[in-house]
PDB file of C-alpha atoms in Angstrom:
ATOM      1  CA  MET A  23     151.371  51.467 127.090  1.00 56.00           C
ATOM      2  CA  THR A  24     154.113  50.933 124.509  1.00 72.00           C
ATOM      3  CA  TYR A  25     151.744  50.487 121.588  1.00 86.00           C
ATOM      4  CA  GLN A  26     150.039  53.859 122.120  1.00 92.00           C
ATOM      5  CA  PRO A  27     152.697  56.074 120.459  1.00 92.00           C
ATOM      6  CA  LEU A  28     152.692  53.814 117.384  1.00 94.00           C
ATOM      7  CA  PHE A  29     148.891  53.750 117.356  1.00 95.00           C
ATOM      8  CA  LEU A  30     148.648  57.545 117.628  1.00 95.00           C
ATOM      9  CA  PHE A  31     151.346  58.130 115.020  1.00 95.00           C
ATOM     10  CA  GLY A  32     149.580  55.697 112.681  1.00 94.00           C
ATOM     11  CA  ALA A  33     146.239  57.431 113.226  1.00 93.00           C
ATOM     12  CA  GLY A  34     147.904  60.783 112.557  1.00 92.00           C
ATOM     13  CA  PHE A  35     149.604  59.402 109.451  1.00 91.00           C
ATOM     14  CA  LEU A  36     146.310  58.128 108.021  1.00 89.00           C
ATOM     15  CA  GLY A  37     144.508  61.314 109.042  1.00 86.00           C
ATOM     16  CA  GLY A  38     147.192  63.450 107.413  1.00 83.00           C
ATOM     17  CA  MET A  39     146.892  61.486 104.175  1.00 82.00           C
ATOM     18  CA  LEU A  40     143.112  61.866 104.161  1.00 80.00           C
ATOM     19  CA  ASN A  41     143.333  65.599 104.864  1.00 77.00           C
ATOM     20  CA  ALA A  42     145.783  66.095 102.010  1.00 72.00           C
ATOM     21  CA  ILE A  43     143.666  64.165  99.505  1.00 70.00           C
ATOM     22  CA  ALA A  44     140.026  64.677 100.401  1.00 64.00           C
ATOM     23  CA  GLY A  45     139.653  65.929 103.991  1.00 69.00           C
ATOM     24  CA  GLY A  46     138.096  64.066 106.899  1.00 76.00           C
ATOM     25  CA  GLY A  47     141.251  63.246 108.849  1.00 83.00           C
ATOM     26  CA  SER A  48     139.614  64.138 112.177  1.00 85.00           C
ATOM     27  CA  PHE A  49     137.346  61.111 111.777  1.00 83.00           C
ATOM     28  CA  ILE A  50     140.501  59.096 112.486  1.00 89.00           C
ATOM     29  CA  THR A  51     142.581  61.250 114.835  1.00 92.00           C
ATOM     30  CA  PHE A  52     139.870  62.381 117.276  1.00 91.00           C
ATOM     31  CA  PRO A  53     138.523  58.869 118.023  1.00 91.00           C
ATOM     32  CA  ALA A  54     142.123  57.595 118.278  1.00 94.00           C
ATOM     33  CA  LEU A  55     142.815  60.087 121.074  1.00 95.00           C
ATOM     34  CA  LEU A  56     139.663  58.952 122.860  1.00 92.00           C
ATOM     35  CA  LEU A  57     140.605  55.284 122.484  1.00 92.00           C
ATOM     36  CA  VAL A  58     143.957  55.759 124.244  1.00 94.00           C
ATOM     37  CA  GLY A  59     142.189  57.320 127.209  1.00 92.00           C
ATOM     38  CA  VAL A  60     142.402  61.072 126.608  1.00 94.00           C
ATOM     39  CA  PRO A  61     139.238  62.647 128.148  1.00 94.00           C
ATOM     40  CA  PRO A  62     136.712  63.909 125.542  1.00 92.00           C
ATOM     41  CA  VAL A  63     137.171  67.670 125.961  1.00 93.00           C
ATOM     42  CA  SER A  64     140.955  67.286 126.149  1.00 95.00           C
ATOM     43  CA  ALA A  65     140.912  64.954 123.126  1.00 94.00           C
ATOM     44  CA  ASN A  66     139.034  67.582 121.131  1.00 93.00           C
ATOM     45  CA  ALA A  67     141.481  70.311 122.181  1.00 95.00           C
ATOM     46  CA  THR A  68     144.438  68.044 121.439  1.00 96.00           C
ATOM     47  CA  ASN A  69     143.032  67.159 118.016  1.00 94.00           C
ATOM     48  CA  THR A  70     142.769  70.867 117.196  1.00 93.00           C
ATOM     49  CA  PHE A  71     146.404  71.307 118.194  1.00 94.00           C
ATOM     50  CA  ALA A  72     147.528  68.315 116.097  1.00 92.00           C
ATOM     51  CA  SER A  73     145.618  69.529 113.024  1.00 88.00           C
ATOM     52  CA  CYS A  74     146.881  73.101 113.122  1.00 88.00           C
ATOM     53  CA  ALA A  75     150.321  72.374 111.637  1.00 84.00           C
ATOM     54  CA  GLY A  76     148.650  71.147 108.454  1.00 81.00           C
ATOM     55  CA  TYR A  77     146.510  74.279 108.269  1.00 83.00           C
ATOM     56  CA  LEU A  78     149.577  76.487 108.669  1.00 84.00           C
ATOM     57  CA  SER A  79     151.626  74.749 106.001  1.00 80.00           C
ATOM     58  CA  GLY A  80     148.677  74.670 103.614  1.00 78.00           C
ATOM     59  CA  SER A  81     148.015  78.389 104.083  1.00 82.00           C
ATOM     60  CA  TYR A  82     151.657  79.163 103.323  1.00 83.00           C
ATOM     61  CA  ALA A  83     151.583  76.958 100.219  1.00 79.00           C
ATOM     62  CA  LEU A  84     148.556  78.875  98.884  1.00 79.00           C
ATOM     63  CA  ARG A  85     149.816  82.354  99.814  1.00 85.00           C
ATOM     64  CA  ARG A  86     149.630  83.530  96.185  1.00 87.00           C
ATOM     65  CA  GLU A  87     145.966  82.593  95.999  1.00 82.00           C
ATOM     66  CA  LEU A  88     145.346  84.428  99.271  1.00 86.00           C
ATOM     67  CA  ALA A  89     147.038  87.530  97.886  1.00 87.00           C
ATOM     68  CA  ALA A  90     144.283  87.736  95.254  1.00 83.00           C
ATOM     69  CA  CYS A  91     141.741  88.622  97.973  1.00 85.00           C
ATOM     70  CA  ARG A  92     144.032  90.538 100.355  1.00 85.00           C
ATOM     71  CA  THR A  93     141.532  93.364 100.890  1.00 88.00           C
ATOM     72  CA  GLN A  94     139.056  90.951 102.482  1.00 88.00           C
ATOM     73  CA  LEU A  95     141.568  89.127 104.672  1.00 91.00           C
ATOM     74  CA  PRO A  96     141.673  91.521 107.665  1.00 92.00           C
ATOM     75  CA  ARG A  97     137.890  91.214 108.128  1.00 92.00           C
ATOM     76  CA  ILE A  98     137.999  87.432 107.674  1.00 93.00           C
ATOM     77  CA  ILE A  99     140.888  87.053 110.131  1.00 94.00           C
ATOM     78  CA  GLY A 100     139.243  89.279 112.740  1.00 95.00           C
ATOM     79  CA  ILE A 101     135.884  87.492 112.638  1.00 95.00           C
ATOM     80  CA  SER A 102     137.570  84.073 112.608  1.00 96.00           C
ATOM     81  CA  ALA A 103     139.684  84.952 115.657  1.00 96.00           C
ATOM     82  CA  ILE A 104     136.702  86.175 117.674  1.00 96.00           C
ATOM     83  CA  GLY A 105     134.529  83.211 116.684  1.00 96.00           C
ATOM     84  CA  GLY A 106     137.276  80.666 117.322  1.00 96.00           C
ATOM     85  CA  GLY A 107     137.883  82.133 120.771  1.00 96.00           C
ATOM     86  CA  LEU A 108     134.189  82.022 121.646  1.00 97.00           C
ATOM     87  CA  GLY A 109     133.931  78.408 120.468  1.00 95.00           C
ATOM     88  CA  ALA A 110     136.944  77.396 122.535  1.00 96.00           C
ATOM     89  CA  LEU A 111     135.537  79.143 125.625  1.00 96.00           C
ATOM     90  CA  LEU A 112     132.242  77.329 125.074  1.00 95.00           C
ATOM     91  CA  LEU A 113     134.088  74.018 124.923  1.00 94.00           C
ATOM     92  CA  LEU A 114     136.010  74.764 128.113  1.00 95.00           C
ATOM     93  CA  GLN A 115     132.742  75.549 129.904  1.00 94.00           C
ATOM     94  CA  THR A 116     131.095  72.324 128.732  1.00 92.00           C
ATOM     95  CA  PRO A 117     131.155  69.492 131.310  1.00 92.00           C
ATOM     96  CA  GLU A 118     132.833  66.261 130.177  1.00 88.00           C
ATOM     97  CA  SER A 119     129.597  64.297 130.588  1.00 89.00           C
ATOM     98  CA  ILE A 120     127.623  66.641 128.329  1.00 91.00           C
ATOM     99  CA  PHE A 121     130.361  66.818 125.710  1.00 89.00           C
ATOM    100  CA  ARG A 122     130.613  63.021 125.724  1.00 86.00           C
ATOM    101  CA  GLN A 123     126.900  62.813 124.924  1.00 90.00           C
ATOM    102  CA  ALA A 124     127.309  65.417 122.189  1.00 89.00           C
ATOM    103  CA  ILE A 125     130.160  63.547 120.439  1.00 86.00           C
ATOM    104  CA  PRO A 126     127.951  61.170 118.361  1.00 88.00           C
ATOM    105  CA  TRP A 127     125.785  64.064 117.175  1.00 91.00           C
ATOM    106  CA  LEU A 128     128.792  66.192 116.270  1.00 86.00           C
ATOM    107  CA  LEU A 129     130.320  63.266 114.356  1.00 85.00           C
ATOM    108  CA  LEU A 130     126.996  62.615 112.610  1.00 88.00           C
ATOM    109  CA  PHE A 131     126.796  66.275 111.585  1.00 85.00           C
ATOM    110  CA  ALA A 132     130.367  66.199 110.264  1.00 80.00           C
ATOM    111  CA  THR A 133     129.753  62.920 108.400  1.00 81.00           C
ATOM    112  CA  LEU A 134     126.592  64.235 106.710  1.00 83.00           C
ATOM    113  CA  LEU A 135     128.461  67.407 105.767  1.00 77.00           C
ATOM    114  CA  PHE A 136     131.204  65.346 104.191  1.00 74.00           C
ATOM    115  CA  ILE A 137     128.676  63.270 102.229  1.00 79.00           C
ATOM    116  CA  PHE A 138     126.551  66.165 100.997  1.00 80.00           C
ATOM    117  CA  GLY A 139     129.099  68.992 101.195  1.00 70.00           C
ATOM    118  CA  GLY A 140     129.859  68.997  97.461  1.00 71.00           C
ATOM    119  CA  ARG A 141     126.195  69.241  96.524  1.00 76.00           C
ATOM    120  CA  ILE A 142     125.584  71.956  99.119  1.00 73.00           C
ATOM    121  CA  ASN A 143     128.555  73.954  97.833  1.00 68.00           C
ATOM    122  CA  ARG A 144     127.353  73.727  94.220  1.00 73.00           C
ATOM    123  CA  ASN A 145     123.860  74.876  95.189  1.00 75.00           C
ATOM    124  CA  LEU A 146     125.227  77.725  97.293  1.00 67.00           C
ATOM    125  CA  ARG A 147     127.569  78.807  94.497  1.00 67.00           C
ATOM    126  CA  ASP A 148     124.633  78.919  92.056  1.00 72.00           C
ATOM    127  CA  PHE A 149     122.635  80.908  94.586  1.00 69.00           C
ATOM    128  CA  ALA A 150     125.498  83.348  95.141  1.00 62.00           C
ATOM    129  CA  THR A 151     125.931  83.830  91.385  1.00 66.00           C
ATOM    130  CA  ARG A 152     122.210  84.431  90.898  1.00 67.00           C
ATOM    131  CA  TYR A 153     122.048  86.985  93.705  1.00 60.00           C
ATOM    132  CA  ARG A 154     125.491  88.517  93.342  1.00 57.00           C
ATOM    133  CA  HIS A 155     124.226  92.015  94.167  1.00 54.00           C
ATOM    134  CA  ALA A 156     122.863  91.106  97.559  1.00 51.00           C
ATOM    135  CA  SER A 157     121.503  93.681  99.949  1.00 54.00           C
ATOM    136  CA  LEU A 158     123.194  95.034 103.049  1.00 52.00           C
ATOM    137  CA  LEU A 159     121.191  92.476 105.011  1.00 59.00           C
ATOM    138  CA  GLY A 160     122.808  89.721 102.950  1.00 61.00           C
ATOM    139  CA  GLY A 161     126.263  91.072 103.822  1.00 67.00           C
ATOM    140  CA  LEU A 162     125.387  91.121 107.511  1.00 76.00           C
ATOM    141  CA  LEU A 163     124.129  87.553 107.327  1.00 79.00           C
ATOM    142  CA  LEU A 164     127.436  86.482 105.739  1.00 81.00           C
ATOM    143  CA  VAL A 165     129.353  88.072 108.618  1.00 86.00           C
ATOM    144  CA  LEU A 166     127.165  86.246 111.137  1.00 88.00           C
ATOM    145  CA  LEU A 167     127.566  83.003 109.192  1.00 87.00           C
ATOM    146  CA  LEU A 168     131.371  83.287 109.240  1.00 91.00           C
ATOM    147  CA  ALA A 169     131.212  84.000 112.975  1.00 94.00           C
ATOM    148  CA  GLY A 170     129.034  80.903 113.475  1.00 91.00           C
ATOM    149  CA  VAL A 171     131.386  78.754 111.392  1.00 91.00           C
ATOM    150  CA  SER A 172     134.332  79.981 113.469  1.00 95.00           C
ATOM    151  CA  VAL A 173     132.529  79.262 116.752  1.00 95.00           C
ATOM    152  CA  TYR A 174     131.890  75.713 115.533  1.00 91.00           C
ATOM    153  CA  GLY A 175     135.567  75.341 114.620  1.00 91.00           C
ATOM    154  CA  GLY A 176     136.715  76.515 118.033  1.00 94.00           C
ATOM    155  CA  PHE A 177     134.293  74.107 119.687  1.00 93.00           C
ATOM    156  CA  PHE A 178     134.737  71.038 117.454  1.00 89.00           C
ATOM    157  CA  ASN A 179     137.306  70.758 114.670  1.00 83.00           C
ATOM    158  CA  ALA A 180     135.887  67.844 112.653  1.00 79.00           C
ATOM    159  CA  GLY A 181     134.110  68.894 109.457  1.00 77.00           C
ATOM    160  CA  LEU A 182     135.313  72.501 109.716  1.00 83.00           C
ATOM    161  CA  GLY A 183     136.792  72.620 106.215  1.00 80.00           C
ATOM    162  CA  ILE A 184     133.548  71.541 104.575  1.00 78.00           C
ATOM    163  CA  ILE A 185     131.527  74.114 106.518  1.00 82.00           C
ATOM    164  CA  ILE A 186     133.987  76.864 105.530  1.00 84.00           C
ATOM    165  CA  LEU A 187     133.757  75.892 101.852  1.00 79.00           C
ATOM    166  CA  SER A 188     129.961  76.125 102.088  1.00 79.00           C
ATOM    167  CA  TYR A 189     130.277  79.626 103.566  1.00 83.00           C
ATOM    168  CA  LEU A 190     132.731  80.673 100.831  1.00 82.00           C
ATOM    169  CA  ALA A 191     130.404  79.388  98.113  1.00 76.00           C
ATOM    170  CA  LEU A 192     127.561  81.428  99.574  1.00 76.00           C
ATOM    171  CA  ALA A 193     129.879  84.456  99.826  1.00 79.00           C
ATOM    172  CA  GLY A 194     130.432  84.310  96.076  1.00 76.00           C
ATOM    173  CA  TYR A 195     133.884  82.721  95.807  1.00 78.00           C
ATOM    174  CA  ASN A 196     134.231  80.518  92.737  1.00 75.00           C
ATOM    175  CA  ASP A 197     137.955  79.823  92.238  1.00 78.00           C
ATOM    176  CA  ILE A 198     138.666  76.532  94.010  1.00 73.00           C
ATOM    177  CA  ASN A 199     142.312  77.371  94.733  1.00 77.00           C
ATOM    178  CA  THR A 200     141.385  80.690  96.323  1.00 83.00           C
ATOM    179  CA  MET A 201     138.617  78.952  98.267  1.00 81.00           C
ATOM    180  CA  ASN A 202     141.069  76.359  99.575  1.00 79.00           C
ATOM    181  CA  GLY A 203     143.528  79.079 100.577  1.00 85.00           C
ATOM    182  CA  VAL A 204     140.900  81.072 102.473  1.00 89.00           C
ATOM    183  CA  LYS A 205     139.553  77.852 104.015  1.00 87.00           C
ATOM    184  CA  LEU A 206     142.994  76.994 105.363  1.00 86.00           C
ATOM    185  CA  LEU A 207     143.564  80.546 106.596  1.00 91.00           C
ATOM    186  CA  ILE A 208     140.270  80.566 108.521  1.00 92.00           C
ATOM    187  CA  SER A 209     141.050  77.116 109.934  1.00 89.00           C
ATOM    188  CA  THR A 210     144.498  78.341 111.000  1.00 91.00           C
ATOM    189  CA  VAL A 211     143.222  81.465 112.753  1.00 95.00           C
ATOM    190  CA  VAL A 212     140.362  79.630 114.491  1.00 95.00           C
ATOM    191  CA  SER A 213     142.689  76.846 115.641  1.00 93.00           C
ATOM    192  CA  LEU A 214     145.509  79.125 116.843  1.00 95.00           C
ATOM    193  CA  VAL A 215     143.195  81.231 118.984  1.00 96.00           C
ATOM    194  CA  ALA A 216     141.512  78.108 120.367  1.00 96.00           C
ATOM    195  CA  ILE A 217     144.880  76.470 121.077  1.00 96.00           C
ATOM    196  CA  LEU A 218     146.082  79.477 123.071  1.00 96.00           C
ATOM    197  CA  LEU A 219     143.005  79.196 125.287  1.00 96.00           C
ATOM    198  CA  PHE A 220     143.400  75.413 125.560  1.00 96.00           C
ATOM    199  CA  ILE A 221     147.047  75.838 126.615  1.00 96.00           C
ATOM    200  CA  TYR A 222     146.088  78.433 129.222  1.00 95.00           C
ATOM    201  CA  ASP A 223     143.479  76.036 130.596  1.00 94.00           C
ATOM    202  CA  GLY A 224     145.852  73.050 130.492  1.00 94.00           C
ATOM    203  CA  MET A 225     143.595  71.014 128.193  1.00 94.00           C
ATOM    204  CA  ILE A 226     146.124  69.722 125.651  1.00 96.00           C
ATOM    205  CA  ALA A 227     147.597  66.240 126.101  1.00 96.00           C
ATOM    206  CA  TRP A 228     151.036  67.202 124.813  1.00 96.00           C
ATOM    207  CA  PHE A 229     152.650  63.823 124.218  1.00 96.00           C
ATOM    208  CA  ALA A 230     149.603  62.424 122.433  1.00 96.00           C
ATOM    209  CA  GLY A 231     149.080  65.650 120.483  1.00 95.00           C
ATOM    210  CA  ILE A 232     152.673  65.930 119.283  1.00 96.00           C
ATOM    211  CA  THR A 233     152.692  62.251 118.301  1.00 96.00           C
ATOM    212  CA  VAL A 234     149.518  62.670 116.235  1.00 95.00           C
ATOM    213  CA  MET A 235     150.829  65.917 114.744  1.00 94.00           C
ATOM    214  CA  LEU A 236     154.063  64.246 113.588  1.00 94.00           C
ATOM    215  CA  GLY A 237     151.964  61.500 112.027  1.00 92.00           C
ATOM    216  CA  THR A 238     149.761  63.994 110.181  1.00 89.00           C
ATOM    217  CA  LEU A 239     152.803  65.814 108.805  1.00 87.00           C
ATOM    218  CA  ALA A 240     154.338  62.558 107.573  1.00 88.00           C
ATOM    219  CA  GLY A 241     151.012  61.391 106.133  1.00 85.00           C
ATOM    220  CA  GLY A 242     150.391  64.691 104.390  1.00 80.00           C
ATOM    221  CA  TYR A 243     153.861  64.593 102.837  1.00 79.00           C
ATOM    222  CA  MET A 244     153.347  61.019 101.655  1.00 79.00           C
ATOM    223  CA  ALA A 245     149.928  61.848 100.225  1.00 74.00           C
ATOM    224  CA  ALA A 246     151.448  64.589  98.096  1.00 62.00           C
ATOM    225  CA  HIS A 247     153.261  61.846  96.182  1.00 64.00           C
ATOM    226  CA  LEU A 248     150.327  59.420  96.100  1.00 66.00           C
ATOM    227  CA  SER A 249     147.440  61.775  95.381  1.00 57.00           C
ATOM    228  CA  ARG A 250     147.794  61.477  91.603  1.00 59.00           C
ATOM    229  CA  ARG A 251     147.585  57.678  91.771  1.00 67.00           C
ATOM    230  CA  LEU A 252     144.643  57.376  94.156  1.00 64.00           C
ATOM    231  CA  SER A 253     141.040  57.593  93.056  1.00 70.00           C
ATOM    232  CA  GLN A 254     139.267  60.494  94.740  1.00 64.00           C
ATOM    233  CA  ARG A 255     136.046  58.492  94.663  1.00 75.00           C
ATOM    234  CA  SER A 256     137.657  55.564  96.468  1.00 76.00           C
ATOM    235  CA  VAL A 257     139.173  57.831  99.124  1.00 69.00           C
ATOM    236  CA  ARG A 258     135.843  59.604  99.668  1.00 73.00           C
ATOM    237  CA  SER A 259     134.068  56.262  99.939  1.00 80.00           C
ATOM    238  CA  PHE A 260     136.556  55.119 102.581  1.00 76.00           C
ATOM    239  CA  ILE A 261     136.111  58.326 104.597  1.00 73.00           C
ATOM    240  CA  ILE A 262     132.314  58.053 104.429  1.00 80.00           C
ATOM    241  CA  PHE A 263     132.510  54.410 105.523  1.00 82.00           C
ATOM    242  CA  ALA A 264     134.931  55.184 108.360  1.00 79.00           C
ATOM    243  CA  GLY A 265     132.944  58.229 109.494  1.00 79.00           C
ATOM    244  CA  SER A 266     129.689  56.246 109.490  1.00 86.00           C
ATOM    245  CA  VAL A 267     131.150  53.311 111.427  1.00 86.00           C
ATOM    246  CA  ILE A 268     132.816  55.575 113.996  1.00 83.00           C
ATOM    247  CA  THR A 269     129.623  57.608 114.422  1.00 85.00           C
ATOM    248  CA  LEU A 270     127.540  54.460 114.946  1.00 90.00           C
ATOM    249  CA  TYR A 271     130.109  53.174 117.435  1.00 84.00           C
ATOM    250  CA  PHE A 272     129.909  56.344 119.528  1.00 82.00           C
ATOM    251  CA  PHE A 273     126.101  56.332 119.408  1.00 90.00           C
ATOM    252  CA  TYR A 274     126.150  52.747 120.695  1.00 87.00           C
ATOM    253  CA  GLU A 275     128.758  53.452 123.367  1.00 83.00           C
ATOM    254  CA  THR A 276     127.029  56.639 124.540  1.00 84.00           C
ATOM    255  CA  TYR A 277     123.369  55.624 124.484  1.00 85.00           C
ATOM    256  CA  PHE A 278     123.115  51.824 124.320  1.00 84.00           C
ATOM    257  CA  GLN A 279     126.157  50.439 126.134  1.00 73.00           C
ATOM    258  CA  PRO A 280     124.956  48.922 129.430  1.00 62.00           C
ATOM    259  CA  GLY A 281     126.318  50.755 132.455  1.00 55.00           C
ATOM    260  CA  PRO A 282     128.035  49.026 135.358  1.00 47.00           C
ATOM    261  CA  THR A 283     125.742  47.229 137.732  1.00 42.00           C
ATOM    262  CA  GLY A 284     125.975  47.646 141.447  1.00 40.00           C
TER     263      GLY A 284
END
């Protein structure tokens, strides 16, 4: 229908603005893809594709911050690539009906992470500072945690940034700019590997994905000029409200909407 490109571009534009200011853009773009009729698994794959351009540009913008931890990057990139690939393969093996039932729970998890992510990160940073000289077991657990985060990102993109920041806080990172750079790098690697598998499997809705991607790029550019004028608290409140409403809607549609009668 003729309104769909405008609707998808608008959703991408709003999602791009939210990502640039406070995160949470997938709460807008993923449901928008579902609403125009893209099947759930394909919508998730397409949303990953549409989000990746923002991850790439953000990683490039913070390349100086990434250079400060260059010795750790090969390990981070390798684990992220493997985990992202496993998550994408898991998604591709998940039947549409099961993934559709999982959507409300995944959105609820992402919403709760967005609400409590800042507090979790502060607590994890305090913990990491207190136990800076962790044992070898602690290092192994951090590797497994990064692998788990990457698997989640390959499977479902929403909320990935918040989960990565929680991992980085536990790993002992404390400079927010470096943390954002590494977060974007991990998101980029996870998404690129997942996208390659999605393309091979024919899961990306190209027209819808490119339309959303163009919207996110335009929204992110606009937000760069508006971010100093907008209240972070107001933006966060809007994202929490939108995420909660969308989550409740998908719970209702999945579990309480009456099915067709024979």
